């Protein structure tokens, strides 16, 4: 949600986001997702491949919920083992 709100710069973007949010289910940040995030963080740090913490949270949520990720930033998410990634431009 943070990245969606942060990216909604113009009034039009904010209006479009509000329309989109009516169709989305908000997934709570559970203890399981927090633990998975910490595991991912430690593994990436150990391998000198850290990514932004927000992407770690998104990746951990996707893994816990067994969801794919749709992104333009495949390079970051490829570092997290087990995630199915789709490039938004290829859909």
mmCIF file of C-alpha atoms in Angstrom:
data_model
loop_
_atom_site.group_PDB
_atom_site.id
_atom_site.type_symbol
_atom_site.label_atom_id
_atom_site.label_comp_id
_atom_site.label_asym_id
_atom_site.label_seq_id
_atom_site.Cartn_x
_atom_site.Cartn_y
_atom_site.Cartn_z
ATOM 1 C CA UNK A 1 0.000 0.000 0.000
ATOM 2 C CA UNK A 2 2.829 2.374 0.814
ATOM 3 C CA UNK A 3 4.285 2.151 -2.679
ATOM 4 C CA UNK A 4 0.883 2.717 -4.267
ATOM 5 C CA UNK A 5 0.189 5.787 -2.147
ATOM 6 C CA UNK A 6 3.728 7.123 -2.549
ATOM 7 C CA UNK A 7 3.452 6.780 -6.320
ATOM 8 C CA UNK A 8 0.128 8.616 -6.526
ATOM 9 C CA UNK A 9 1.569 12.056 -7.195
ATOM 10 C CA UNK A 10 -1.104 13.837 -9.208
ATOM 11 C CA UNK A 11 -4.773 14.251 -8.418
ATOM 12 C CA UNK A 12 -5.548 11.891 -11.310
ATOM 13 C CA UNK A 13 -3.205 9.236 -9.905
ATOM 14 C CA UNK A 14 -4.878 9.526 -6.496
ATOM 15 C CA UNK A 15 -8.332 9.169 -8.055
ATOM 16 C CA UNK A 16 -7.190 6.138 -10.051
ATOM 17 C CA UNK A 17 -5.694 4.610 -6.914
ATOM 18 C CA UNK A 18 -8.951 5.050 -5.002
ATOM 19 C CA UNK A 19 -10.793 3.226 -7.810
ATOM 20 C CA UNK A 20 -8.234 0.427 -7.782
ATOM 21 C CA UNK A 21 -8.405 0.014 -4.001
ATOM 22 C CA UNK A 22 -12.098 -0.822 -4.230
ATOM 23 C CA UNK A 23 -11.074 -4.011 -6.048
ATOM 24 C CA UNK A 24 -8.157 -5.011 -3.846
ATOM 25 C CA UNK A 25 -8.073 -6.995 -0.646
ATOM 26 C CA UNK A 26 -5.629 -5.588 1.892
ATOM 27 C CA UNK A 27 -3.435 -8.336 3.346
ATOM 28 C CA UNK A 28 -2.400 -7.767 6.972
ATOM 29 C CA UNK A 29 1.287 -7.863 7.872
ATOM 30 C CA UNK A 30 1.223 -10.965 10.054
ATOM 31 C CA UNK A 31 3.829 -12.464 12.352
ATOM 32 C CA UNK A 32 4.456 -15.155 9.715
ATOM 33 C CA UNK A 33 5.152 -12.530 7.068
ATOM 34 C CA UNK A 34 7.443 -10.678 9.490
ATOM 35 C CA UNK A 35 9.380 -13.881 10.195
ATOM 36 C CA UNK A 36 9.650 -14.698 6.487
ATOM 37 C CA UNK A 37 10.830 -11.123 5.852
ATOM 38 C CA UNK A 38 13.574 -11.526 8.452
ATOM 39 C CA UNK A 39 14.692 -14.821 6.884
ATOM 40 C CA UNK A 40 14.853 -13.227 3.431
ATOM 41 C CA UNK A 41 16.717 -10.207 4.812
ATOM 42 C CA UNK A 42 19.332 -12.392 6.525
ATOM 43 C CA UNK A 43 19.876 -14.538 3.430
ATOM 44 C CA UNK A 44 20.194 -11.546 1.106
ATOM 45 C CA UNK A 45 22.533 -9.739 3.513
ATOM 46 C CA UNK A 46 24.705 -12.831 3.893
ATOM 47 C CA UNK A 47 25.036 -12.996 0.101
ATOM 48 C CA UNK A 48 25.603 -9.223 -0.308
ATOM 49 C CA UNK A 49 22.388 -8.949 -2.346
ATOM 50 C CA UNK A 50 20.220 -6.759 -0.126
ATOM 51 C CA UNK A 51 17.200 -5.043 -1.650
ATOM 52 C CA UNK A 52 14.918 -2.363 -0.239
ATOM 53 C CA UNK A 53 13.036 -3.482 2.869
ATOM 54 C CA UNK A 54 9.708 -2.715 1.159
ATOM 55 C CA UNK A 55 10.527 -5.232 -1.564
ATOM 56 C CA UNK A 56 11.483 -7.778 1.087
ATOM 57 C CA UNK A 57 8.072 -7.272 2.736
ATOM 58 C CA UNK A 58 6.318 -7.620 -0.623
ATOM 59 C CA UNK A 59 8.304 -10.750 -1.447
ATOM 60 C CA UNK A 60 7.650 -12.326 1.947
ATOM 61 C CA UNK A 61 3.943 -11.589 1.629
ATOM 62 C CA UNK A 62 3.854 -13.149 -1.837
ATOM 63 C CA UNK A 63 5.585 -16.282 -0.571
ATOM 64 C CA UNK A 64 3.351 -16.641 2.486
ATOM 65 C CA UNK A 65 0.176 -16.091 0.453
ATOM 66 C CA UNK A 66 1.473 -18.158 -2.492
ATOM 67 C CA UNK A 67 0.898 -15.219 -4.844
ATOM 68 C CA UNK A 68 2.982 -14.228 -7.871
ATOM 69 C CA UNK A 69 4.468 -10.763 -8.131
ATOM 70 C CA UNK A 70 3.738 -8.394 -10.996
ATOM 71 C CA UNK A 71 6.513 -5.820 -11.235
ATOM 72 C CA UNK A 72 8.789 -3.757 -13.418
ATOM 73 C CA UNK A 73 11.648 -4.479 -11.001
ATOM 74 C CA UNK A 74 12.378 -8.119 -11.740
ATOM 75 C CA UNK A 75 16.034 -7.748 -10.734
ATOM 76 C CA UNK A 76 15.185 -7.212 -7.059
ATOM 77 C CA UNK A 77 12.608 -9.949 -6.753
ATOM 78 C CA UNK A 78 14.725 -12.537 -8.589
ATOM 79 C CA UNK A 79 17.016 -12.467 -5.552
ATOM 80 C CA UNK A 80 14.229 -13.942 -3.386
ATOM 81 C CA UNK A 81 14.010 -17.700 -3.827
ATOM 82 C CA UNK A 82 10.677 -19.249 -4.721
ATOM 83 C CA UNK A 83 8.763 -16.246 -6.060
ATOM 84 C CA UNK A 84 6.907 -16.420 -9.362
ATOM 85 C CA UNK A 85 7.525 -13.105 -11.139
ATOM 86 C CA UNK A 86 5.636 -11.519 -14.013
ATOM 87 C CA UNK A 87 6.837 -8.378 -15.757
ATOM 88 C CA UNK A 88 3.988 -5.883 -15.919
ATOM 89 C CA UNK A 89 4.951 -4.899 -19.473
ATOM 90 C CA UNK A 90 4.472 -8.473 -20.694
ATOM 91 C CA UNK A 91 0.885 -8.905 -19.496
#
